[in-house]
Coordinates of C-alpha atoms in Angstrom, one line a residue:
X9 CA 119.1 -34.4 -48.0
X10 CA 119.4 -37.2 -50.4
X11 CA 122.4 -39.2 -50.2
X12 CA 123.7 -39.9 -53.6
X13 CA 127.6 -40.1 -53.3
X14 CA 129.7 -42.0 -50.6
X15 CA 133.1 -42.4 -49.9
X16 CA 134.2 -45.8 -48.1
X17 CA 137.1 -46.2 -45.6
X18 CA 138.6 -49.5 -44.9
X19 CA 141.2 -50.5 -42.3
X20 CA 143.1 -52.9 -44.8
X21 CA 142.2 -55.8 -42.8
X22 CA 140.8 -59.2 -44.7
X23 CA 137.3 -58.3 -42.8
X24 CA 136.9 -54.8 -43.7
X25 CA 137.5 -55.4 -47.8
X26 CA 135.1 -58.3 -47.5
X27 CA 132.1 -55.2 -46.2
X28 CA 133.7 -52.8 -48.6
X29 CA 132.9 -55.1 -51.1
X30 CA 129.7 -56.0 -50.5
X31 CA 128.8 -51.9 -49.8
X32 CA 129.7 -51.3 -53.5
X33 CA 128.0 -53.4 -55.0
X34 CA 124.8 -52.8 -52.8
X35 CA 125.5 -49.2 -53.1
X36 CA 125.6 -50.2 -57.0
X37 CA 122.6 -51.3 -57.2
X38 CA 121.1 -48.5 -55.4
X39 CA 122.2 -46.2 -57.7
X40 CA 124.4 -44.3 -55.2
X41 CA 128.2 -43.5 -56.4
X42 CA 131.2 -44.9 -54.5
X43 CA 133.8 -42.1 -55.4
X44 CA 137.1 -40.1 -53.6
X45 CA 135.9 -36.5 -54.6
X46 CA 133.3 -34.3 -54.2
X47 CA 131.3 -37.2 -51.2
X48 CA 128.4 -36.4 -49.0
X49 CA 129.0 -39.1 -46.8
X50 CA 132.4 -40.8 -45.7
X51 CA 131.6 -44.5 -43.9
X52 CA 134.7 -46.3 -41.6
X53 CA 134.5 -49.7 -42.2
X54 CA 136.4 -51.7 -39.0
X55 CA 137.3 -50.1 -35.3
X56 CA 137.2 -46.8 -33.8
X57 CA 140.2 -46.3 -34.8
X58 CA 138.9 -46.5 -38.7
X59 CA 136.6 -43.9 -37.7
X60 CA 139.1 -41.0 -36.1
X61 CA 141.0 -41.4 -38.8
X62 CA 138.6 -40.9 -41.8
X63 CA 137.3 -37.9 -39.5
X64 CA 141.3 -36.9 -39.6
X65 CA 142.1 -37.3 -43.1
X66 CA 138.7 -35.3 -43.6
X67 CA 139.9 -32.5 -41.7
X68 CA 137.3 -32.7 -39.5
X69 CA 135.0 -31.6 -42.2
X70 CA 131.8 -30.1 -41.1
X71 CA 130.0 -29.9 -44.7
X72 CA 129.8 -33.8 -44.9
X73 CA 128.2 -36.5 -42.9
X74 CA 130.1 -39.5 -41.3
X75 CA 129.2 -43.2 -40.2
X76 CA 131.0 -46.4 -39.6
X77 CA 130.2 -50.1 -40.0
X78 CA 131.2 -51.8 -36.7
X79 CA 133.9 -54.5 -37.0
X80 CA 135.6 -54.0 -33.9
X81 CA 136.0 -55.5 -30.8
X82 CA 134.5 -52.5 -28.9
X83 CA 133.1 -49.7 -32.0
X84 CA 131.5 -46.8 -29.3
X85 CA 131.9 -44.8 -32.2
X86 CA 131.3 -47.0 -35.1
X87 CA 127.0 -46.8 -34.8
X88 CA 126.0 -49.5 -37.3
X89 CA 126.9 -53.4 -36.6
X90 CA 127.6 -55.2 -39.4
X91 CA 124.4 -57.1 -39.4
X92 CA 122.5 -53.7 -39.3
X93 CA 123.8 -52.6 -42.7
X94 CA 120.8 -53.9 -44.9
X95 CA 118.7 -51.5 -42.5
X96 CA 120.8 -48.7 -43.1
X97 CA 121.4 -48.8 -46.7
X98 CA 117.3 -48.4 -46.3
X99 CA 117.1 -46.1 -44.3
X100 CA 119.9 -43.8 -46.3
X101 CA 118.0 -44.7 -49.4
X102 CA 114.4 -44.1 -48.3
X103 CA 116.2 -40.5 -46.7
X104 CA 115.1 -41.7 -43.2
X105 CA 118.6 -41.7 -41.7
X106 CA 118.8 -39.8 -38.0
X107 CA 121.8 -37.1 -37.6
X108 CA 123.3 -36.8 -34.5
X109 CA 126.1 -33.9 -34.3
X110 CA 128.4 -33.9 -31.9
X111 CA 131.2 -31.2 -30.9
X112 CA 135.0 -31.0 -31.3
X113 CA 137.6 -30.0 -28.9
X114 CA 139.4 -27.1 -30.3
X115 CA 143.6 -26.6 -29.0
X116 CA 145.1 -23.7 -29.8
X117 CA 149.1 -23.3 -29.5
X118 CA 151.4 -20.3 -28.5
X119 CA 155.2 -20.9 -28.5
X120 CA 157.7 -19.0 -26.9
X121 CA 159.3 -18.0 -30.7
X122 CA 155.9 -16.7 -31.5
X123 CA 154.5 -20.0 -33.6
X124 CA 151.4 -21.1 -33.1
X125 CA 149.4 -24.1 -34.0
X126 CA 145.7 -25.2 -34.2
X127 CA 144.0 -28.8 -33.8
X128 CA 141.2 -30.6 -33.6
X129 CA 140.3 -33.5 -31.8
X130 CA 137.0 -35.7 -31.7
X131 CA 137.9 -38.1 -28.5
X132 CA 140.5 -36.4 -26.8
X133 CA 143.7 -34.6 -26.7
X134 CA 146.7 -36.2 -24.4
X135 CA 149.3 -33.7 -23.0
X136 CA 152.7 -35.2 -22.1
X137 CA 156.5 -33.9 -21.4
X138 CA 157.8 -34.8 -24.5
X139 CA 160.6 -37.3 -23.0
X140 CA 158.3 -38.8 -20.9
X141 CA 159.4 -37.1 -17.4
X142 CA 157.2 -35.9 -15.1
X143 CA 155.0 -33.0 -16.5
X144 CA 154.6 -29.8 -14.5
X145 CA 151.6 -27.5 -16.0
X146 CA 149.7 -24.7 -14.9
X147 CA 145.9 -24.4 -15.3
X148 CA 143.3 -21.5 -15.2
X149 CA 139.5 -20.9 -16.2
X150 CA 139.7 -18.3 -17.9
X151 CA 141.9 -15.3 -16.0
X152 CA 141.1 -17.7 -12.6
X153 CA 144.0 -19.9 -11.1
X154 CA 142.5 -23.7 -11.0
X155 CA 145.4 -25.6 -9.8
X156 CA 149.3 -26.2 -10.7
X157 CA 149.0 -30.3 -11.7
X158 CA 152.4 -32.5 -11.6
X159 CA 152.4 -35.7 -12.6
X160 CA 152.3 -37.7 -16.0
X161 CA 150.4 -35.5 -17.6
X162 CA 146.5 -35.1 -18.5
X163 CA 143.7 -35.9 -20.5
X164 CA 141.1 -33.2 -21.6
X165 CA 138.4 -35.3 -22.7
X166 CA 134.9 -34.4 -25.2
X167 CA 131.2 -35.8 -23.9
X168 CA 132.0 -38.6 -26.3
X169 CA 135.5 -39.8 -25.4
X170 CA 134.6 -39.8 -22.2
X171 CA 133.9 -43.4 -22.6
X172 CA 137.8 -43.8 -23.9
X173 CA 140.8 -43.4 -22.4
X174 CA 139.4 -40.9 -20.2
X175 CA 137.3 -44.3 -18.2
X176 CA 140.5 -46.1 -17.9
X177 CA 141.9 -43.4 -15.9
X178 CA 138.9 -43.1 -13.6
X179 CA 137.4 -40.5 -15.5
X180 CA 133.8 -40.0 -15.2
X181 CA 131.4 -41.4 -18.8
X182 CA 129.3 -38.4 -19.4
X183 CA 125.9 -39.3 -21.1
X184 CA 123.7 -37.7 -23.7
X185 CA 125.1 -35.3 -26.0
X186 CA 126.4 -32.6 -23.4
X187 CA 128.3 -30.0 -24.7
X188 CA 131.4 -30.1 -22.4
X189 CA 134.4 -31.5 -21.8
X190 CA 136.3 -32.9 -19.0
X191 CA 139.8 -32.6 -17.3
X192 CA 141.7 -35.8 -16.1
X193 CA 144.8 -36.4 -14.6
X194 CA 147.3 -39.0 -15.2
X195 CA 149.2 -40.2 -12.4
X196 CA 149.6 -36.9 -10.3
X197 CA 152.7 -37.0 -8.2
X198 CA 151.6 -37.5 -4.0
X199 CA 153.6 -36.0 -1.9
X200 CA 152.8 -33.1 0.9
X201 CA 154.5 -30.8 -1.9
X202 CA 152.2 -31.0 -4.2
X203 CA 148.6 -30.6 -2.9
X204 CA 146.1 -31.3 -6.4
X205 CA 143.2 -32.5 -6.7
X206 CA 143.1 -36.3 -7.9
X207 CA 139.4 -36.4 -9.9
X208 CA 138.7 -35.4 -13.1
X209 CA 136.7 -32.1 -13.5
X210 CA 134.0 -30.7 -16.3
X211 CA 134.1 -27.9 -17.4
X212 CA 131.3 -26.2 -20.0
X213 CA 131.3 -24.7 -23.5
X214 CA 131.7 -21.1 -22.4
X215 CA 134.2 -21.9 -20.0
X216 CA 138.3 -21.9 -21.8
X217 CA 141.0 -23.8 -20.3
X218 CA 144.5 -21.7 -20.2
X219 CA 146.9 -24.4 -19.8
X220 CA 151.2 -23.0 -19.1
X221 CA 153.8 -25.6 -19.0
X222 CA 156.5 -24.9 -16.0
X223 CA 159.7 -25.7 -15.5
X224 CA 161.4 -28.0 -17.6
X225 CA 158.3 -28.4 -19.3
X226 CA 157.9 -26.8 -22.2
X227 CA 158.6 -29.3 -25.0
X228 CA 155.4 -31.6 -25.1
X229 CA 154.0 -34.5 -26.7
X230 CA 150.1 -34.1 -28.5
X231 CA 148.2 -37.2 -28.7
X232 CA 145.3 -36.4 -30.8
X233 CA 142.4 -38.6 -30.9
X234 CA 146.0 -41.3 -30.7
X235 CA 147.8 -39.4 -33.6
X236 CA 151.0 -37.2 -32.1
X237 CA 152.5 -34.3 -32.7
X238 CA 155.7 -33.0 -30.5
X239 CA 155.7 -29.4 -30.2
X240 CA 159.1 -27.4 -29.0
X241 CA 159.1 -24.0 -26.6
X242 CA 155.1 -24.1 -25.4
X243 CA 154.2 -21.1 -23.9
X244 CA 150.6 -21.6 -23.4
X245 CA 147.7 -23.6 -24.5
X246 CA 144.0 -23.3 -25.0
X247 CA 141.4 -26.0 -25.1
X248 CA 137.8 -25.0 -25.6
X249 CA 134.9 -26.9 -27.3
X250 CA 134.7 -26.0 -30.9
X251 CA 131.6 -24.0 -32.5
X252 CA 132.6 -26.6 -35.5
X253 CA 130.4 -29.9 -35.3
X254 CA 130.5 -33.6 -36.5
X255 CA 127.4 -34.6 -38.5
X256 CA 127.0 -38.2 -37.7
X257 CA 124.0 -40.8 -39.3
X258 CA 122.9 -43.0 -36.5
X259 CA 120.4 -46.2 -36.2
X260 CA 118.2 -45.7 -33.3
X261 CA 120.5 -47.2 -30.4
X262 CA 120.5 -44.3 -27.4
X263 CA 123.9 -43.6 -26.0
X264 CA 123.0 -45.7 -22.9
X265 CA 122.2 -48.5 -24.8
X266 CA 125.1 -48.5 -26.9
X267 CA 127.4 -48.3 -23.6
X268 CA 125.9 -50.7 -21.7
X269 CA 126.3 -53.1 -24.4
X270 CA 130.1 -52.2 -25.7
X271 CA 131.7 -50.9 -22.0
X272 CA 129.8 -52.1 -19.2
X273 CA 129.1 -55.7 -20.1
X274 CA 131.0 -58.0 -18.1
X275 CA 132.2 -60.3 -21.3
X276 CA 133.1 -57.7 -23.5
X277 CA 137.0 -57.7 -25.5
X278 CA 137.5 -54.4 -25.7
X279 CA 140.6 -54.7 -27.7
X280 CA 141.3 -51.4 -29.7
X281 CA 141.4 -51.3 -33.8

């Protein structure tokens, strides 16, 4: 499909208006429109962080594509580098551009007054007692029982945040473009009351995780791709991998390549943006 309008997202930063800039008036000069309506393709200019939220503010939109322009200190999710832009403005001009889609965790919320709420989430979605006390939550697979968890709470993790918060906490980095998403604890509480399991676990597309706040726990703290939301009177949650996808244009970097540059280098600032 040929690219012909584009919105551009900047981070308000002095660097990011200096690319945003210079993309119009290449884009100019290209003869492709730099509008606010009615875009094929939304570009971040900056961090990661630039990127979840224009995925956010899009709604997760799965009719349009997304990139970002790299001008982070880390940018896992932000594909072209800023001296790479000249090649993709080519490459989206000559229609040559790779799409890579990737999927979206999907939460669904019950309350115990009946409400219920629905979100999306491109990294990972962050469940925490609302005041910050210990968090006592009930999981199954499905109908099965998988463990009562106690601690600070959890992160539930897609194939692509794996690499974020997830890694800090010991999680494991899944590679490729796997379809699953993966369970990880955040400082479980030891003791030879609680017996739990203390590494993360994956768990596949078709599989749905029940999750059932206990005890005091029932008024809980979101954190969705690092926007939150508190939510009064949970009754039960579900987390599954969405059927909705991400259209991404990518340059030709694999995801190994791209990791082993940004995350496991030994000199790298991975300060977030």
């Amino acid at each position: 499909m040929k690219i012909k309008r584009v919105r551009l997202y900047d981070n308000s930063l002095e660097s990011s208006l200096r690319v945003k800039k210079i993309l119009l008036e290449k884009f100019t000069k290209l003869g492709i429109k730099v509008c606010d309506k009615n875009y094929q393709l939304a570009i971040a200019i900056g961090g990661d962080g630039t990127f979840l939220r224009m995925l956010s503010s899009n709604g997760f939109n799965s009719s349009i594509y997304y990139t970002g322009i790299n001008l982070g200190r880390l940018g896992v999710l932000q594909d072209i580098e800023e001296d790479e832009v000249d090649l993709f403005l080519s490459s989206l001009f000559h229609d040559e551009f790779l799409i890579q889609k990737n999927s979206l965790l999907e939460m669904n919320i019950v309350t115990s007054d009946k409400k219920t709420y629905q979100y999306y989430s491109f990294n990972e979605f962050v469940i925490r007692e609302v005041g910050l006390r210990t968090t006592t939550l009930d999981f199954f697979v499905g109908h099965d029982h998988l463990e009562r968890l106690v601690g600070d709470g959890v992160i539930i993790s897609s194939t692509i945040g794996s690499s974020a918060y997830n890694a800090s906490l010991g999680g494991s980095i899944i590679l490729g473009n796997l379809e699953v998403m993966q369970l990880t604890p955040i400082a479980l509480v030891r003791s030879g009351i609680h017996h739990q399991f203390f590494n993360s676990l994956v768990f596949s597309k078709e599989q749905k995780l029940m999750i059932y706040p206990k005890g005091r726990t029932n008024s809980l703290i979101l954190s969705l791709d690092g926007q939150n939301v508190e939510i009064d009177k949970v009754e039960k949650i579900k987390i599954g991998i969405s059927n909705r996808k991400i259209k991404r244009i990518v340059l030709p970097h694999s995801r190994v390549e791209n990791l082993s540059q940004k995350i496991l280098a030994p000199s790298i600032d991975t300060t977030f943006r």
